[in-house]
Amino acid sequence: MVWGWKHISADQRKDPEHLKASYRTSDELGTTMSTSTPMKRQYSELKKQYPDCLLMFRLGDFFELFNEDAKTASHVLDIVLTSRGEGVDKWPMCGVPFHAAEGYVAKLLQAGYTVAIAEQVEDPAKAKGLVKRDIVRVITPGTVLEPSMLQETANNFLVALVEHEGKVGLAAVDVSTGEFIATQFEGTMTGEKTLNELARLTPSEILIPESVSRKAEKSALENTGARLTPRNDLDFSSSSADERLREQFHVSTLEGYGLRDLKAAIGAAGAVLAYVQEVHRTNAPTLTGIRSFTVEDFMVVDSITQRNLELVRNARDGTLRGTLLSVLSATVTSMGKRKLKQWMLQPLRNPHEIEMRLDSVDELARNGLVRQGLIDSFRQLGDLERMTSRIAFGAATAKDLVTLKDTLGRLPSAKKALEDCSSQVLKTAAESIDLLSDLRATLQSAVVDDPPATIREGGMICQGYSKELDDLKASISSDKKWIASLQERERRRTGIRTLKVGYNKVFGYYIEVSHANLSMIPDDYERKQTLTGGERFITPELKEKEASVLSCEDRINELEYEIYEGLRSKVQVHTSALHRDSDAIAVVDVVAALADVAVKRRYVRPRISTSTRIKITNGRHPALEMMLGPNEFVPNSLDIGEGGTTLLIVTGPNMAGKSTYMRQAALIVLMAQMGSFVPAKDADIGLVDRIFTRVGAFDDLTARQSTFMVEMIETANILNNATEKSLVILDEIGRGTSTFDGMALAWAVAEQIVMMRTRTLFATHFHQLTEMAKLYHGVKNVHTLARESGDVIVFLHKVAEGGTDRSYGVHVAALAGVPEPVVKRAKEMLLRLERENVVELGFRADASGEALQTSLEPLTVDDPLIERILNMDLERTTPLDALTRLKDIQEEIRQRKT
Ligand code: ADP
Ligand code: MG
């Protein structure tokens, strides 16, 4: 991490006071720490500007925190709380060594704090009085650049939201990669659409206008897991935002970015930019442009569906194991890994764009040599995207320059491999790779191969790059040689054979002589330090050489730093080109990965259409088939939509493969629309605008709230938002309540879905639902096959036509060792309940399926009373007559009861 502090000067290195207290001079701190000390005044000034941040104040080799900040930090970081000063002026204090600050800052961010870094901004050696300090950076979760605080495989988005005339403006930036996007849509800040976009972007920080202080909105946004940061409303105003953005991109209008008249989007983008500029205290050099998009471009994959389909995290332990991402992640670069995740979480809806991606995957799948060549040439690439941003922000070290140089060195072979490709996506990528050969040559000649992690201590620049630097190094080396040979010379001159020449940080160079030989020292030795075993001396000549070495070292370090800064600005000029390079590499990396997986796993290219038919022949679950042994996975087919079946009711015993069957359908659709081949023998995919998935309470192990309530909220959401273009997966909804409640709800939901004509796979253990197929057009039953022999059942995992009325729960109980009499009794009860259920719900309907009437069990009792009632001629009975007869019947029944 480089926050731009000045390094300790040579003078300080020699100053024992400094090393002891880590402060440049004792008057900075003041002996009493009264408010009148300059340091304390300086601190208070800075703290006033950033009252909400933990202020880390650079003092020598430490970052110190004071007062409330110190109490908080010592608690969070588990470091000792000390204090400075006396009485009322006693300040609580704690500190961390500057070279280890990054880890501590990361912890503070994680704990929900924002950190402001106050650095020395002038050379302490040259400062008169107190060293000037200023805030060089504010570190927030959404704006970090340090690799240790970022996830390699995920973007780190900062999002801004604003509402403007019924529209939501949303902008997102990843300063670590330079990606900057904006959109607007109808809705509210916490509406469905907004939350879906947030689920896709998973930002670590969200900016909202200060005036939005409604609690409900705040908590809805905080539920996304992001830090909420209120900002001045003015930052979001479209006019000031427009100007800010134009200035940043050096353009006279934002039209070229497709942002014309998108006031809400511009407002949000402006707020993002203002914030980045403020916390980085620069004009955000990595942000060289913005991309507008519309949410309709992408298939909606909300957070619940992400979870249910186990796209990036599995349901069991939250890791990658068993996820779609783990199946597809054959990418080899960091930017490719992030891009793959983006493609997966935002599948496309435009058939043309999907076909373009599929064409490129197809090409690399067919051409194994080119594919392997690309993968090999990418394997060694550094994180070009983030490297570029660190360099642009001035947060890079010389190591970054070396990695950049190496990465640029590998571009020609990648570009060459791509030049033979004919698909549009790959050709475009090849064209946009700028080799930047001059830049590479400069870096090659300027930076040593293994520079130190610091940028203020020299050792970075090659010999031959700067004459001035070479001269300085030559002169220092002659002085050093002189010092190196001093020991030998002095031993000869004094005759003391144990005499030693040494160096120590506090005292500098010295000549050490043991007590026994003190009588032999020459006159020009000046005593410097007394040790237990001897004395240390210095000579005027050694003093002179030492001063020369130290000042020369300072000058060398300074010059190296200047050269480094020059190189850095040379790189900065190419920020846009470097971002284009890394984007091209990312795309090719993802395409190559998808092709590689397609070949290895025998996926096929899906046919994409705008019809609503989804026809999958012998589809497989991409993650499960990998976890099972070869040929253990049983493929299954599906055909829904386009005038045929829209609601598929899936029944079958537990553990027979219902959930797997439905999820694999959703995964195959999602894979197709992200541009991937799919695990099937053949697939026609009628484009899907959104995948909804709801999993019943019992299957949903992660749910913590009232599971049934959650289930119903989610179901309501589907009924309100699904369209004919959506795909809905309902997995055993209605389990969280009583049987009849649940069955009635499941039935009603299914009926509604039939009306909506939304393609739906509905697994249920309420086999009464299979009746629907008789009542409604577009409903079909399938069931998972199980073979039963005696009390043993074998799940075949094969999906077959027709419903099943068996749940095999009793068989499973027997298998599990439930005692025989209990199983027997359960079987009897099952039969009885099944009969009664029909009576209870009485699902009967006429051909139109509209009237659902209640049927009665046949009367089995012969009774003259019943005959009499049946024989009444109601046509000729007046109401009064009827009442009189009813009264008679009541009377008779009462008499017979007693
Ligand atoms: P259900 O939802 O019907 O209870 P699941 O879909 O959860 O059943 O499947 C249960 C288990 O059966 C899975 O974990 C898997 O091990 C196995 N399984 C499911 N489908 C298949 C299949 N098509 N081929 C092989 N094994 C399968
Ligand atoms: Mg299941």
PDB file of N, CA, C and O in Angstrom, residues 465-493:
ATOM      1  N   TYR A 465      19.788   3.737 -17.005  1.00  0.00           N
ATOM      2  CA  TYR A 465      18.575   4.464 -17.379  1.00  0.00           C
ATOM      3  C   TYR A 465      18.741   5.959 -17.146  1.00  0.00           C
ATOM      4  O   TYR A 465      18.274   6.777 -17.903  1.00  0.00           O
ATOM      5  N   SER A 466      19.474   6.314 -16.060  1.00  0.00           N
ATOM      6  CA  SER A 466      19.678   7.733 -15.772  1.00  0.00           C
ATOM      7  C   SER A 466      21.147   7.955 -15.421  1.00  0.00           C
ATOM      8  O   SER A 466      21.687   7.341 -14.514  1.00  0.00           O
ATOM      9  N   LYS A 467      21.754   8.865 -16.163  1.00  0.00           N
ATOM     10  CA  LYS A 467      23.182   9.111 -15.952  1.00  0.00           C
ATOM     11  C   LYS A 467      23.416   9.686 -14.565  1.00  0.00           C
ATOM     12  O   LYS A 467      24.340   9.296 -13.859  1.00  0.00           O
ATOM     13  N   GLU A 468      22.542  10.595 -14.177  1.00  0.00           N
ATOM     14  CA  GLU A 468      22.693  11.235 -12.872  1.00  0.00           C
ATOM     15  C   GLU A 468      22.666  10.197 -11.751  1.00  0.00           C
ATOM     16  O   GLU A 468      23.489  10.224 -10.833  1.00  0.00           O
ATOM     17  N   LEU A 469      21.737   9.284 -11.891  1.00  0.00           N
ATOM     18  CA  LEU A 469      21.612   8.248 -10.877  1.00  0.00           C
ATOM     19  C   LEU A 469      22.849   7.345 -10.867  1.00  0.00           C
ATOM     20  O   LEU A 469      23.400   7.019  -9.812  1.00  0.00           O
ATOM     21  N   ASP A 470      23.322   7.005 -12.044  1.00  0.00           N
ATOM     22  CA  ASP A 470      24.503   6.152 -12.133  1.00  0.00           C
ATOM     23  C   ASP A 470      25.714   6.830 -11.496  1.00  0.00           C
ATOM     24  O   ASP A 470      26.485   6.201 -10.769  1.00  0.00           O
ATOM     25  N   ASP A 471      25.863   8.141 -11.740  1.00  0.00           N
ATOM     26  CA  ASP A 471      26.982   8.880 -11.157  1.00  0.00           C
ATOM     27  C   ASP A 471      26.919   8.867  -9.641  1.00  0.00           C
ATOM     28  O   ASP A 471      27.920   8.640  -8.954  1.00  0.00           O
ATOM     29  N   LEU A 472      25.719   9.133  -9.134  1.00  0.00           N
ATOM     30  CA  LEU A 472      25.555   9.132  -7.677  1.00  0.00           C
ATOM     31  C   LEU A 472      25.916   7.769  -7.094  1.00  0.00           C
ATOM     32  O   LEU A 472      26.592   7.662  -6.079  1.00  0.00           O
ATOM     33  N   LYS A 473      25.459   6.739  -7.777  1.00  0.00           N
ATOM     34  CA  LYS A 473      25.714   5.395  -7.269  1.00  0.00           C
ATOM     35  C   LYS A 473      27.200   5.068  -7.318  1.00  0.00           C
ATOM     36  O   LYS A 473      27.733   4.391  -6.439  1.00  0.00           O
ATOM     37  N   ALA A 474      27.881   5.583  -8.365  1.00  0.00           N
ATOM     38  CA  ALA A 474      29.320   5.344  -8.472  1.00  0.00           C
ATOM     39  C   ALA A 474      30.028   6.017  -7.314  1.00  0.00           C
ATOM     40  O   ALA A 474      30.923   5.442  -6.681  1.00  0.00           O
ATOM     41  N   SER A 475      29.628   7.270  -7.001  1.00  0.00           N
ATOM     42  CA  SER A 475      30.345   7.975  -5.944  1.00  0.00           C
ATOM     43  C   SER A 475      30.068   7.342  -4.592  1.00  0.00           C
ATOM     44  O   SER A 475      30.963   7.235  -3.761  1.00  0.00           O
ATOM     45  N   ILE A 476      28.860   6.920  -4.380  1.00  0.00           N
ATOM     46  CA  ILE A 476      28.568   6.296  -3.088  1.00  0.00           C
ATOM     47  C   ILE A 476      29.348   4.996  -2.970  1.00  0.00           C
ATOM     48  O   ILE A 476      29.825   4.617  -1.897  1.00  0.00           O
ATOM     49  N   SER A 477      29.532   4.355  -4.088  1.00  0.00           N
ATOM     50  CA  SER A 477      30.195   3.069  -3.972  1.00  0.00           C
ATOM     51  C   SER A 477      31.680   3.258  -3.650  1.00  0.00           C
ATOM     52  O   SER A 477      32.266   2.452  -2.945  1.00  0.00           O
ATOM     53  N   SER A 478      32.284   4.368  -4.105  1.00  0.00           N
ATOM     54  CA  SER A 478      33.689   4.563  -3.732  1.00  0.00           C
ATOM     55  C   SER A 478      33.815   4.870  -2.241  1.00  0.00           C
ATOM     56  O   SER A 478      34.716   4.392  -1.568  1.00  0.00           O
ATOM     57  N   ASP A 479      32.838   5.670  -1.715  1.00  0.00           N
ATOM     58  CA  ASP A 479      32.860   5.947  -0.270  1.00  0.00           C
ATOM     59  C   ASP A 479      32.650   4.663   0.523  1.00  0.00           C
ATOM     60  O   ASP A 479      33.277   4.435   1.554  1.00  0.00           O
ATOM     61  N   LYS A 480      31.758   3.847   0.045  1.00  0.00           N
ATOM     62  CA  LYS A 480      31.472   2.618   0.772  1.00  0.00           C
ATOM     63  C   LYS A 480      32.666   1.663   0.754  1.00  0.00           C
ATOM     64  O   LYS A 480      32.933   0.975   1.734  1.00  0.00           O
ATOM     65  N   LYS A 481      33.349   1.686  -0.372  1.00  0.00           N
ATOM     66  CA  LYS A 481      34.534   0.839  -0.459  1.00  0.00           C
ATOM     67  C   LYS A 481      35.573   1.299   0.557  1.00  0.00           C
ATOM     68  O   LYS A 481      36.228   0.498   1.219  1.00  0.00           O
ATOM     69  N   TRP A 482      35.676   2.651   0.639  1.00  0.00           N
ATOM     70  CA  TRP A 482      36.630   3.218   1.601  1.00  0.00           C
ATOM     71  C   TRP A 482      36.288   2.735   3.002  1.00  0.00           C
ATOM     72  O   TRP A 482      37.131   2.271   3.753  1.00  0.00           O
ATOM     73  N   ILE A 483      35.006   2.782   3.351  1.00  0.00           N
ATOM     74  CA  ILE A 483      34.585   2.365   4.692  1.00  0.00           C
ATOM     75  C   ILE A 483      34.822   0.863   4.870  1.00  0.00           C
ATOM     76  O   ILE A 483      35.283   0.406   5.920  1.00  0.00           O
ATOM     77  N   ALA A 484      34.553   0.116   3.819  1.00  0.00           N
ATOM     78  CA  ALA A 484      34.700  -1.339   3.917  1.00  0.00           C
ATOM     79  C   ALA A 484      36.145  -1.748   4.182  1.00  0.00           C
ATOM     80  O   ALA A 484      36.416  -2.721   4.872  1.00  0.00           O
ATOM     81  N   SER A 485      37.066  -0.959   3.640  1.00  0.00           N
ATOM     82  CA  SER A 485      38.465  -1.338   3.845  1.00  0.00           C
ATOM     83  C   SER A 485      39.073  -0.680   5.082  1.00  0.00           C
ATOM     84  O   SER A 485      40.234  -0.878   5.411  1.00  0.00           O
ATOM     85  N   LEU A 486      38.260   0.141   5.770  1.00  0.00           N
ATOM     86  CA  LEU A 486      38.760   0.888   6.926  1.00  0.00           C
ATOM     87  C   LEU A 486      39.228  -0.032   8.043  1.00  0.00           C
ATOM     88  O   LEU A 486      40.273   0.188   8.659  1.00  0.00           O
ATOM     89  N   GLN A 487      38.487  -1.074   8.296  1.00  0.00           N
ATOM     90  CA  GLN A 487      38.820  -1.979   9.397  1.00  0.00           C
ATOM     91  C   GLN A 487      40.247  -2.526   9.260  1.00  0.00           C
ATOM     92  O   GLN A 487      41.049  -2.467  10.201  1.00  0.00           O
ATOM     93  N   GLU A 488      40.538  -2.980   8.060  1.00  0.00           N
ATOM     94  CA  GLU A 488      41.865  -3.521   7.797  1.00  0.00           C
ATOM     95  C   GLU A 488      42.935  -2.468   8.038  1.00  0.00           C
ATOM     96  O   GLU A 488      43.951  -2.691   8.708  1.00  0.00           O
ATOM     97  N   ARG A 489      42.666  -1.249   7.463  1.00  0.00           N
ATOM     98  CA  ARG A 489      43.660  -0.165   7.588  1.00  0.00           C
ATOM     99  C   ARG A 489      43.885   0.215   9.043  1.00  0.00           C
ATOM    100  O   ARG A 489      45.008   0.382   9.496  1.00  0.00           O
ATOM    101  N   GLU A 490      42.800   0.360   9.807  1.00  0.00           N
ATOM    102  CA  GLU A 490      42.928   0.787  11.200  1.00  0.00           C
ATOM    103  C   GLU A 490      43.602  -0.289  12.052  1.00  0.00           C
ATOM    104  O   GLU A 490      44.341   0.025  12.983  1.00  0.00           O
ATOM    105  N   ARG A 491      43.337  -1.549  11.737  1.00  0.00           N
ATOM    106  CA  ARG A 491      44.003  -2.621  12.483  1.00  0.00           C
ATOM    107  C   ARG A 491      45.505  -2.518  12.285  1.00  0.00           C
ATOM    108  O   ARG A 491      46.285  -2.616  13.225  1.00  0.00           O
ATOM    109  N   ARG A 492      45.871  -2.252  11.045  1.00  0.00           N
ATOM    110  CA  ARG A 492      47.312  -2.154  10.765  1.00  0.00           C
ATOM    111  C   ARG A 492      47.899  -0.939  11.462  1.00  0.00           C
ATOM    112  O   ARG A 492      48.943  -0.983  12.079  1.00  0.00           O
ATOM    113  N   ARG A 493      47.148   0.209  11.364  1.00  0.00           N
ATOM    114  CA  ARG A 493      47.659   1.462  11.910  1.00  0.00           C
ATOM    115  C   ARG A 493      47.793   1.389  13.423  1.00  0.00           C
ATOM    116  O   ARG A 493      48.776   1.855  13.983  1.00  0.00           O
TER     117      ARG A 493
END
